[in-house]
Each structure stands twice: as structure tokens, then as C-alpha cells.
CSV table of N, CA and C in Angstrom, one decimal:
chain,number,residue,atom,x,y,z
A,1,MET,N,-21.1,17.1,-10.4
A,1,MET,CA,-21.4,16.0,-9.6
A,1,MET,C,-20.3,15.6,-8.6
A,2,LYS,N,-20.8,15.1,-7.4
A,2,LYS,CA,-19.9,14.9,-6.3
A,2,LYS,C,-19.6,13.5,-6.1
A,3,VAL,N,-18.4,13.1,-5.5
A,3,VAL,CA,-18.1,11.8,-5.1
A,3,VAL,C,-19.1,11.4,-4.0
A,4,GLU,N,-19.9,10.3,-4.3
A,4,GLU,CA,-20.8,9.8,-3.4
A,4,GLU,C,-21.1,8.4,-3.8
A,5,LYS,N,-22.0,7.7,-3.0
A,5,LYS,CA,-22.3,6.4,-3.1
A,5,LYS,C,-22.7,6.0,-4.6
A,6,ASN,N,-22.1,5.0,-5.2
A,6,ASN,CA,-22.4,4.5,-6.6
A,6,ASN,C,-22.1,5.4,-7.7
A,7,LYS,N,-21.1,6.4,-7.5
A,7,LYS,CA,-20.5,7.1,-8.5
A,7,LYS,C,-19.2,6.7,-8.8
A,8,LEU,N,-18.7,6.9,-10.0
A,8,LEU,CA,-17.5,6.6,-10.5
A,8,LEU,C,-16.6,7.8,-10.5
A,9,ALA,N,-15.5,7.8,-9.6
A,9,ALA,CA,-14.6,8.9,-9.5
A,9,ALA,C,-13.2,8.6,-10.1
A,10,SER,N,-12.7,9.5,-10.9
A,10,SER,CA,-11.3,9.5,-11.3
A,10,SER,C,-10.5,10.4,-10.5
A,11,ILE,N,-9.4,9.8,-10.0
A,11,ILE,CA,-8.6,10.7,-9.1
A,11,ILE,C,-7.1,10.5,-9.3
A,12,ALA,N,-6.4,11.6,-9.1
A,12,ALA,CA,-4.9,11.6,-9.3
A,12,ALA,C,-4.4,12.1,-7.8
A,13,TYR,N,-3.4,11.3,-7.4
A,13,TYR,CA,-2.9,11.8,-6.1
A,13,TYR,C,-1.4,11.3,-5.9
A,14,LYS,N,-0.9,11.9,-4.8
A,14,LYS,CA,0.6,11.5,-4.5
A,14,LYS,C,0.5,11.2,-3.0
A,15,ILE,N,1.0,10.1,-2.6
A,15,ILE,CA,1.2,9.7,-1.2
A,15,ILE,C,2.6,9.9,-0.8
A,16,SER,N,3.0,10.6,0.2
A,16,SER,CA,4.3,10.7,0.6
A,16,SER,C,4.5,10.7,2.2
A,17,GLU,N,5.7,10.4,2.6
A,17,GLU,CA,5.9,10.3,4.1
A,17,GLU,C,5.7,11.8,4.6
A,18,ASP,N,5.0,11.9,5.8
A,18,ASP,CA,4.7,13.2,6.3
A,18,ASP,C,5.8,13.8,7.0
A,19,GLU,N,6.8,14.2,6.4
A,19,GLU,CA,8.0,14.8,7.0
A,19,GLU,C,8.7,15.7,6.0
A,20,PRO,N,9.4,16.7,6.4
A,20,PRO,CA,10.1,17.5,5.4
A,20,PRO,C,10.8,16.6,4.5
A,21,ASN,N,10.7,17.0,3.1
A,21,ASN,CA,11.3,16.2,2.1
A,21,ASN,C,11.0,14.7,2.1
A,22,GLY,N,9.8,14.4,2.6
A,22,GLY,CA,9.4,13.0,2.6
A,22,GLY,C,9.4,12.3,1.3
A,23,GLU,N,9.8,11.1,1.4
A,23,GLU,CA,9.9,10.3,0.2
A,23,GLU,C,8.4,10.1,-0.4
A,24,ILE,N,8.3,10.2,-1.8
A,24,ILE,CA,7.0,9.9,-2.4
A,24,ILE,C,6.9,8.4,-2.5
A,25,LEU,N,5.8,7.9,-2.0
A,25,LEU,CA,5.6,6.4,-1.9
A,25,LEU,C,4.8,5.9,-3.1
A,26,VAL,N,3.8,6.7,-3.5
A,26,VAL,CA,2.9,6.3,-4.6
A,26,VAL,C,2.5,7.7,-5.4
A,27,GLU,N,2.5,7.5,-6.6
A,27,GLU,CA,2.0,8.7,-7.5
A,27,GLU,C,1.1,8.2,-8.6
A,28,ILE,N,0.0,8.7,-8.6
A,28,ILE,CA,-1.0,8.4,-9.7
A,28,ILE,C,-1.2,9.7,-10.4
A,29,SER,N,-0.9,9.8,-11.8
A,29,SER,CA,-0.9,11.0,-12.5
A,29,SER,C,-2.3,11.3,-13.0
A,30,GLU,N,-2.4,12.6,-13.4
A,30,GLU,CA,-3.7,13.1,-14.0
A,30,GLU,C,-3.9,12.4,-15.4
A,31,ASN,N,-2.8,12.1,-16.0
A,31,ASN,CA,-2.8,11.4,-17.3
A,31,ASN,C,-3.4,10.0,-17.3
A,32,GLU,N,-3.2,9.3,-16.0
A,32,GLU,CA,-3.7,8.0,-15.9
A,32,GLU,C,-4.2,7.9,-14.5
A,33,PRO,N,-5.4,8.5,-14.3
A,33,PRO,CA,-5.9,8.5,-12.9
A,33,PRO,C,-6.5,7.1,-12.5
A,34,GLU,N,-6.6,7.0,-11.2
A,34,GLU,CA,-7.2,5.7,-10.7
A,34,GLU,C,-8.7,6.0,-10.7
A,35,GLU,N,-9.4,5.0,-11.1
A,35,GLU,CA,-10.8,5.1,-11.2
A,35,GLU,C,-11.4,4.2,-10.0
A,36,ILE,N,-12.4,4.8,-9.2
A,36,ILE,CA,-12.9,4.1,-8.1
A,36,ILE,C,-14.4,4.2,-8.2
A,37,LEU,N,-15.0,3.1,-7.9
A,37,LEU,CA,-16.5,3.1,-7.7
A,37,LEU,C,-16.8,3.2,-6.3
A,38,TYR,N,-17.2,4.4,-6.0
A,38,TYR,CA,-17.4,4.8,-4.5
A,38,TYR,C,-18.7,3.9,-3.9
A,39,ASP,N,-18.4,3.0,-3.1
A,39,ASP,CA,-19.5,2.2,-2.6
A,39,ASP,C,-19.3,1.9,-1.1
A,40,ASP,N,-20.0,1.1,-0.5
A,40,ASP,CA,-19.9,0.9,1.0
A,40,ASP,C,-18.5,0.6,1.4
A,41,ASP,N,-17.7,-0.2,0.5
A,41,ASP,CA,-16.4,-0.6,0.9
A,41,ASP,C,-15.6,0.7,1.1
A,42,MET,N,-15.8,1.6,0.3
A,42,MET,CA,-14.9,2.9,0.3
A,42,MET,C,-15.3,3.7,1.5
A,43,GLU,N,-16.5,3.6,2.0
A,43,GLU,CA,-16.9,4.4,3.2
A,43,GLU,C,-16.0,3.9,4.3
A,44,ASN,N,-15.5,2.7,4.3
A,44,ASN,CA,-14.8,2.1,5.4
A,44,ASN,C,-13.4,2.4,5.3
A,45,LEU,N,-12.8,2.9,4.2
A,45,LEU,CA,-11.5,3.1,4.1
A,45,LEU,C,-11.2,4.7,4.2
A,46,VAL,N,-10.4,5.0,5.3
A,46,VAL,CA,-10.2,6.4,5.6
A,46,VAL,C,-9.8,7.4,4.5
A,47,PHE,N,-8.8,6.8,3.7
A,47,PHE,CA,-8.4,7.7,2.4
A,47,PHE,C,-9.5,8.0,1.6
A,48,TYR,N,-10.3,7.0,1.1
A,48,TYR,CA,-11.4,7.2,0.2
A,48,TYR,C,-12.5,7.9,0.8
A,49,SER,N,-12.8,7.6,2.1
A,49,SER,CA,-14.0,8.3,2.8
A,49,SER,C,-13.8,9.9,2.9
A,50,ARG,N,-12.4,10.4,2.9
A,50,ARG,CA,-12.1,11.7,2.9
A,50,ARG,C,-12.5,12.4,1.5
A,51,LEU,N,-12.8,11.7,0.5
A,51,LEU,CA,-13.1,12.1,-0.8
A,51,LEU,C,-14.5,12.5,-0.9
A,52,LYS,N,-15.4,11.9,-0.1
A,52,LYS,CA,-16.9,12.0,-0.3
A,52,LYS,C,-17.1,13.5,-0.3
A,53,GLY,N,-18.1,13.8,-1.2
A,53,GLY,CA,-18.6,15.3,-1.3
A,53,GLY,C,-17.8,16.2,-2.1
A,54,LEU,N,-16.6,15.7,-2.6
A,54,LEU,CA,-15.7,16.5,-3.5
A,54,LEU,C,-16.3,16.5,-4.9
A,55,SER,N,-16.1,17.5,-5.6
A,55,SER,CA,-16.5,17.6,-7.1
A,55,SER,C,-15.4,17.5,-8.1
A,56,ALA,N,-15.5,17.2,-9.3
A,56,ALA,CA,-14.5,17.2,-10.2
A,56,ALA,C,-13.8,18.6,-10.3
A,57,GLY,N,-12.5,18.5,-10.3
A,57,GLY,CA,-11.7,19.8,-10.3
A,57,GLY,C,-11.3,20.2,-8.9
A,58,GLU,N,-11.8,19.6,-7.9
A,58,GLU,CA,-11.4,20.1,-6.5
A,58,GLU,C,-10.1,19.3,-6.0
A,59,SER,N,-9.3,19.9,-5.3
A,59,SER,CA,-8.1,19.4,-4.8
A,59,SER,C,-8.3,18.9,-3.4
A,60,PHE,N,-7.5,18.0,-2.9
A,60,PHE,CA,-7.6,17.5,-1.6
A,60,PHE,C,-6.1,17.4,-1.0
A,61,SER,N,-6.1,17.5,0.3
A,61,SER,CA,-4.8,17.3,0.9
A,61,SER,C,-5.0,17.0,2.5
A,62,PHE,N,-4.6,15.8,2.8
A,62,PHE,CA,-4.7,15.4,4.3
A,62,PHE,C,-3.6,14.5,4.8
A,63,VAL,N,-3.6,14.3,6.0
A,63,VAL,CA,-2.5,13.5,6.6
A,63,VAL,C,-3.1,12.3,7.3
A,64,LEU,N,-2.7,11.1,7.2
A,64,LEU,CA,-3.2,10.0,7.8
A,64,LEU,C,-2.1,9.5,8.8
A,65,GLU,N,-2.7,9.1,9.9
A,65,GLU,CA,-1.9,8.4,11.0
A,65,GLU,C,-1.6,7.0,10.5
A,66,PRO,N,-0.6,6.3,11.0
A,66,PRO,CA,-0.2,5.0,10.6
A,66,PRO,C,-1.5,4.0,10.6
A,67,GLU,N,-2.3,4.1,11.8
A,67,GLU,CA,-3.3,3.1,11.9
A,67,GLU,C,-4.4,3.2,10.8
A,68,ASP,N,-4.5,4.5,10.3
A,68,ASP,CA,-5.5,4.8,9.1
A,68,ASP,C,-4.9,4.6,7.7
A,69,ALA,N,-3.6,4.3,7.8
A,69,ALA,CA,-2.9,4.3,6.4
A,69,ALA,C,-2.5,2.8,6.2
A,70,PHE,N,-1.3,2.5,6.4
A,70,PHE,CA,-0.7,1.2,6.2
A,70,PHE,C,-0.5,0.3,7.4
A,71,GLY,N,-1.1,0.8,8.5
A,71,GLY,CA,-1.0,0.0,9.8
A,71,GLY,C,0.2,0.4,10.6
A,72,GLU,N,0.1,0.0,11.8
A,72,GLU,CA,1.3,0.2,12.8
A,72,GLU,C,2.3,-0.9,12.5
A,73,TYR,N,3.7,-0.5,12.7
A,73,TYR,CA,4.6,-1.5,12.6
A,73,TYR,C,4.5,-2.6,13.6
A,74,ASP,N,4.4,-3.9,13.3
A,74,ASP,CA,4.1,-5.1,14.3
A,74,ASP,C,5.3,-6.0,14.3
A,75,GLU,N,5.9,-6.0,15.4
A,75,GLU,CA,7.1,-7.0,15.6
A,75,GLU,C,6.7,-8.4,15.4
A,76,ASP,N,5.3,-8.7,15.7
A,76,ASP,CA,4.8,-10.1,15.5
A,76,ASP,C,4.8,-10.6,14.0
A,77,GLU,N,5.0,-9.6,13.1
A,77,GLU,CA,5.0,-9.8,11.7
A,77,GLU,C,6.4,-10.2,11.2
A,78,ILE,N,7.3,-10.4,12.0
A,78,ILE,CA,8.7,-10.8,11.7
A,78,ILE,C,8.8,-12.2,12.1
A,79,VAL,N,9.2,-13.0,11.1
A,79,VAL,CA,9.3,-14.6,11.3
A,79,VAL,C,10.7,-14.9,11.0
A,80,GLU,N,11.2,-15.8,11.9
A,80,GLU,CA,12.4,-16.4,11.7
A,80,GLU,C,12.4,-17.8,11.0
A,81,SER,N,13.2,-18.1,10.1
A,81,SER,CA,13.1,-19.3,9.3
A,81,SER,C,14.5,-19.9,9.1
A,82,ASP,N,14.5,-21.2,8.8
A,82,ASP,CA,15.8,-21.8,8.4
A,82,ASP,C,16.2,-21.2,7.0
A,83,LEU,N,17.5,-20.8,6.9
A,83,LEU,CA,17.9,-20.2,5.6
A,83,LEU,C,17.9,-21.1,4.5
A,84,ASN,N,18.4,-22.3,4.6
A,84,ASN,CA,18.5,-23.3,3.5
A,84,ASN,C,17.0,-23.8,3.1
A,85,GLU,N,16.3,-24.0,4.1
A,85,GLU,CA,14.8,-24.3,3.6
A,85,GLU,C,14.1,-23.1,2.9
A,86,PHE,N,14.4,-21.9,3.3
A,86,PHE,CA,13.7,-20.7,2.7
A,86,PHE,C,14.3,-20.7,1.3
A,87,ALA,N,15.6,-20.9,1.1
A,87,ALA,CA,16.2,-20.8,-0.2
A,87,ALA,C,15.7,-21.8,-1.1
A,88,ASP,N,15.6,-23.1,-0.7
A,88,ASP,CA,15.0,-24.2,-1.5
A,88,ASP,C,13.6,-23.8,-1.9
A,89,MET,N,12.8,-23.3,-1.0
A,89,MET,CA,11.3,-22.9,-1.2
A,89,MET,C,11.2,-21.8,-2.3
A,90,THR,N,12.2,-20.9,-2.3
A,90,THR,CA,12.0,-19.8,-3.3
A,90,THR,C,12.9,-20.1,-4.5
A,91,ASN,N,13.6,-21.1,-4.5
A,91,ASN,CA,14.5,-21.3,-5.7
A,91,ASN,C,15.6,-20.3,-5.9
A,92,VAL,N,16.0,-19.6,-4.7
A,92,VAL,CA,17.0,-18.6,-4.8
A,92,VAL,C,18.1,-19.2,-3.8
A,93,LYS,N,19.3,-19.2,-4.4
A,93,LYS,CA,20.4,-19.8,-3.7
A,93,LYS,C,20.7,-18.8,-2.4
A,94,ALA,N,21.0,-19.5,-1.3
A,94,ALA,CA,21.1,-18.8,-0.1
A,94,ALA,C,22.1,-17.7,-0.2
A,95,LYS,N,23.3,-18.0,-0.9
A,95,LYS,CA,24.3,-16.8,-1.1
A,95,LYS,C,23.8,-15.7,-2.0
A,96,ASP,N,22.7,-15.9,-2.7
A,96,ASP,CA,22.2,-14.7,-3.5
A,96,ASP,C,21.2,-13.9,-2.8
A,97,LEU,N,20.7,-14.4,-1.6
A,97,LEU,CA,19.7,-13.6,-0.8
A,97,LEU,C,20.3,-12.5,-0.3
A,98,THR,N,19.7,-11.3,-0.2
A,98,THR,CA,20.2,-10.2,0.4
A,98,THR,C,19.1,-9.4,1.3
A,99,GLU,N,19.5,-8.7,2.3
A,99,GLU,CA,18.6,-8.0,3.1
A,99,GLU,C,17.8,-6.9,2.2
A,100,ASP,N,16.6,-6.8,2.6
A,100,ASP,CA,15.7,-5.8,1.8
A,100,ASP,C,15.2,-6.4,0.5
A,101,MET,N,15.5,-7.6,0.1
A,101,MET,CA,15.0,-8.3,-1.0
A,101,MET,C,13.5,-8.6,-0.7
A,102,TYR,N,12.7,-8.3,-1.7
A,102,TYR,CA,11.2,-8.6,-1.7
A,102,TYR,C,10.8,-9.8,-2.3
A,103,PHE,N,9.7,-10.4,-1.8
A,103,PHE,CA,9.1,-11.6,-2.4
A,103,PHE,C,7.6,-11.5,-2.4
A,104,THR,N,7.0,-12.1,-3.4
A,104,THR,CA,5.5,-12.1,-3.3
A,104,THR,C,5.1,-13.5,-3.1
A,105,TYR,N,3.7,-13.6,-2.5
A,105,TYR,CA,3.1,-14.8,-2.4
A,105,TYR,C,1.6,-14.6,-2.4
A,106,ASN,N,0.8,-15.7,-2.6
A,106,ASN,CA,-0.6,-15.5,-2.4
A,106,ASN,C,-1.0,-15.8,-0.9
A,107,ASN,N,-1.7,-14.9,-0.4
A,107,ASN,CA,-2.2,-14.9,1.0
A,107,ASN,C,-3.4,-15.9,1.1
A,108,ASP,N,-3.9,-16.0,2.3
A,108,ASP,CA,-5.1,-16.9,2.6
A,108,ASP,C,-6.3,-16.4,1.8
A,109,GLU,N,-6.4,-15.2,1.5
A,109,GLU,CA,-7.6,-14.8,0.7
A,109,GLU,C,-7.3,-14.9,-0.8
A,110,GLY,N,-6.2,-15.4,-1.2
A,110,GLY,CA,-5.9,-15.5,-2.7
A,110,GLY,C,-5.4,-14.3,-3.3
A,111,GLU,N,-5.1,-13.3,-2.5
A,111,GLU,CA,-4.5,-12.0,-3.0
A,111,GLU,C,-2.9,-12.0,-2.9
A,112,THR,N,-2.4,-11.4,-3.9
A,112,THR,CA,-0.8,-11.3,-3.9
A,112,THR,C,-0.4,-10.4,-2.7
A,113,ASP,N,0.5,-10.9,-2.0
A,113,ASP,CA,1.0,-10.1,-0.8
A,113,ASP,C,2.6,-10.2,-1.0
A,114,TYR,N,3.3,-9.5,-0.1
A,114,TYR,CA,4.7,-9.4,-0.2
A,114,TYR,C,5.4,-9.4,1.2
A,115,PHE,N,6.5,-9.8,1.3
A,115,PHE,CA,7.4,-9.6,2.4
A,115,PHE,C,8.8,-9.4,2.0
A,116,ARG,N,9.6,-8.9,3.0
A,116,ARG,CA,10.9,-8.7,2.7
A,116,ARG,C,12.0,-9.4,3.7
A,117,VAL,N,13.1,-9.6,3.1
A,117,VAL,CA,14.2,-10.2,3.9
A,117,VAL,C,14.6,-9.1,4.9
A,118,LYS,N,14.5,-9.4,6.1
A,118,LYS,CA,14.9,-8.4,7.2
A,118,LYS,C,16.4,-8.4,7.5
A,119,SER,N,16.8,-9.8,7.8
A,119,SER,CA,18.1,-10.1,8.1
A,119,SER,C,18.5,-11.5,7.8
A,120,ILE,N,19.8,-11.7,7.6
A,120,ILE,CA,20.3,-13.0,7.2
A,120,ILE,C,21.5,-13.3,8.1
A,121,ASN,N,21.5,-14.6,8.7
A,121,ASN,CA,22.6,-14.9,9.6
A,121,ASN,C,23.2,-16.3,8.9
A,122,HIS,N,24.2,-16.1,8.2
A,122,HIS,CA,24.7,-17.3,7.5
A,122,HIS,C,25.4,-18.3,8.5
A,123,ILE,N,26.0,-17.8,9.5
A,123,ILE,CA,26.7,-18.6,10.6
A,123,ILE,C,25.6,-19.6,11.2
A,124,GLU,N,24.4,-18.9,11.7
A,124,GLU,CA,23.4,-19.7,12.3
A,124,GLU,C,22.4,-20.3,11.3
A,125,ASN,N,22.6,-20.0,10.1
A,125,ASN,CA,21.6,-20.7,8.9
A,125,ASN,C,20.3,-20.0,9.2
A,126,LYS,N,20.0,-18.8,9.6
A,126,LYS,CA,18.7,-18.2,9.9
A,126,LYS,C,18.5,-17.1,9.0
A,127,ILE,N,17.2,-16.9,8.7
A,127,ILE,CA,16.6,-15.7,7.9
A,127,ILE,C,15.5,-15.1,8.6
A,128,LYS,N,15.4,-13.8,8.7
A,128,LYS,CA,14.3,-13.2,9.3
A,128,LYS,C,13.5,-12.5,8.3
A,129,LEU,N,12.2,-12.8,8.2
A,129,LEU,CA,11.3,-12.2,7.1
A,129,LEU,C,10.3,-11.2,7.8
A,130,ASP,N,10.1,-10.1,7.1
A,130,ASP,CA,9.2,-9.0,7.7
A,130,ASP,C,8.0,-9.0,6.7
A,131,PHE,N,6.8,-9.3,7.4
A,131,PHE,CA,5.6,-9.4,6.7
A,131,PHE,C,4.8,-8.1,6.8
A,132,ASN,N,5.4,-7.1,7.5
A,132,ASN,CA,4.7,-5.8,7.5
A,132,ASN,C,4.7,-5.1,6.3
A,133,HIS,N,3.7,-4.2,6.0
A,133,HIS,CA,3.7,-3.4,4.7
A,133,HIS,C,4.9,-2.6,4.8
A,134,PRO,N,5.6,-2.3,3.7
A,134,PRO,CA,6.7,-1.5,3.7
A,134,PRO,C,6.6,-0.1,4.3
A,135,TYR,N,5.3,0.5,4.3
A,135,TYR,CA,5.0,1.8,4.7
A,135,TYR,C,4.4,1.8,6.2
A,136,ALA,N,4.3,0.5,6.8
A,136,ALA,CA,3.7,0.4,8.1
A,136,ALA,C,4.4,1.3,9.0
A,137,GLY,N,3.6,1.9,10.0
A,137,GLY,CA,4.3,2.7,11.0
A,137,GLY,C,4.5,4.3,10.6
A,138,LYS,N,4.2,4.5,9.3
A,138,LYS,CA,4.6,5.7,8.7
A,138,LYS,C,3.3,6.7,8.7
A,139,LYS,N,3.4,7.8,9.1
A,139,LYS,CA,2.4,8.9,8.9
A,139,LYS,C,2.6,9.4,7.5
A,140,ILE,N,1.4,9.4,6.8
A,140,ILE,CA,1.6,9.8,5.4
A,140,ILE,C,0.7,11.0,5.1
A,141,LYS,N,1.1,11.7,4.0
A,141,LYS,CA,0.4,12.9,3.5
A,141,LYS,C,-0.1,12.5,2.1
A,142,ILE,N,-1.4,12.9,1.8
A,142,ILE,CA,-1.9,12.4,0.5
A,142,ILE,C,-2.5,13.9,-0.1
A,143,GLU,N,-2.0,14.1,-1.2
A,143,GLU,CA,-2.3,15.3,-1.9
A,143,GLU,C,-2.8,14.9,-3.3
A,144,GLY,N,-3.9,15.5,-3.8
A,144,GLY,CA,-4.5,15.1,-5.1
A,144,GLY,C,-5.6,15.9,-5.6
A,145,LYS,N,-6.2,15.4,-6.6
A,145,LYS,CA,-7.3,16.2,-7.3
A,145,LYS,C,-8.3,15.1,-7.8
A,146,ILE,N,-9.6,15.5,-7.7
A,146,ILE,CA,-10.7,14.8,-8.3
A,146,ILE,C,-10.7,15.2,-9.8
A,147,ILE,N,-10.5,14.2,-10.7
A,147,ILE,CA,-10.4,14.6,-12.1
A,147,ILE,C,-11.8,14.5,-12.8
A,148,ASP,N,-12.6,13.5,-12.3
A,148,ASP,CA,-14.0,13.5,-12.9
A,148,ASP,C,-14.9,12.6,-12.0
A,149,VAL,N,-16.1,12.9,-12.1
A,149,VAL,CA,-17.0,12.1,-11.2
A,149,VAL,C,-18.2,11.8,-12.2
A,150,LYS,N,-18.7,10.6,-12.4
A,150,LYS,CA,-19.8,10.3,-13.3
A,150,LYS,C,-20.5,9.0,-12.9
A,151,GLU,N,-21.7,8.8,-13.5
A,151,GLU,CA,-22.5,7.6,-13.2
A,151,GLU,C,-21.6,6.4,-13.9
A,152,PRO,N,-21.6,5.3,-13.2
A,152,PRO,CA,-20.9,4.1,-13.8
A,152,PRO,C,-21.8,3.7,-15.1
A,153,GLU,N,-21.1,3.1,-16.1
A,153,GLU,CA,-21.7,2.7,-17.3
A,153,GLU,C,-22.3,1.4,-17.0
A,154,GLU,N,-23.5,1.2,-17.5
A,154,GLU,CA,-24.2,-0.1,-17.4
A,154,GLU,C,-23.6,-1.1,-18.4
A,155,LYS,N,-23.5,-2.3,-18.0
A,155,LYS,CA,-22.9,-3.3,-19.0
A,155,LYS,C,-24.0,-4.3,-19.3
């Protein structure tokens, strides 16, 4: 059976930076594969659309440009805020905040999203927050295998 619309596919894969000795960003093992219901939404996602037509046992490997992966790095996604106000809002003392610290929040769609502390200026009492995805601007390599493809179970 092939990966196609309205089929349930189990996939294992590794996402890494597309460069020599690129850092592994995500790894989903064959022992605990990701299950996806291949539907119209999957057709619109470049990663998953590349799986269409593959059968159980087949391997895949491809490279995605930033715009097809986690997006381009966008300087407009960096926001400057008052350090003390931010510390009060997050219940973290200003002196305990560090660069590259990550925080989560619920976005306008009600989904959990995250941002990181890009820089802190204690003298000017300012903090810069980066709302870009951590892998934004990176070309990525995806290697994996289709573990299983089946009809979804009726409930």
C-alpha cells in the first residue's frame, strides 16, 4: 500500500542541517514512528507531500530550502521590550534571564509557540526577543523510512 490521501502512514526520520556534520535537529525512531493521516493538509506541506506514492519499507532522502522548511529568518520577528516588565510578566527575575533562554506562550490560534531571549542590556533595561523558529533560515536534510501504510481505523 502506498502513501496517499486518507491513508495512515507510520514514518521514521531524521532532520539535520544540510551541511557537513550538520546538527541533528529532530529524530523520530523506527521504534516510535510518527503516524500521519495523509489528507489535503499534508498535500500542502512540502515535507509530507514528498512522501506521497512511497510504500512501506521504502526509504527517502531530500533537502528542503528554508522557505519550504522552517521559513526564512525574519528580522521583523525580533521585538525589543522593557526588561523589568518582561521579568514581571514571566515571573523570572531579570538577573536570572540569560541569552538563548526559551519561553513558551499560546499564540492567537491557541497553539503553543515559543521565543528565545536574543539579547539583554541591563544598563538600558532592554531585552530583545526572537520569535523566529529556532531553525529558521536553515536548509535542512530529511532522511527516513516509511514503516507502514494502512487504512485508518474506524471509530
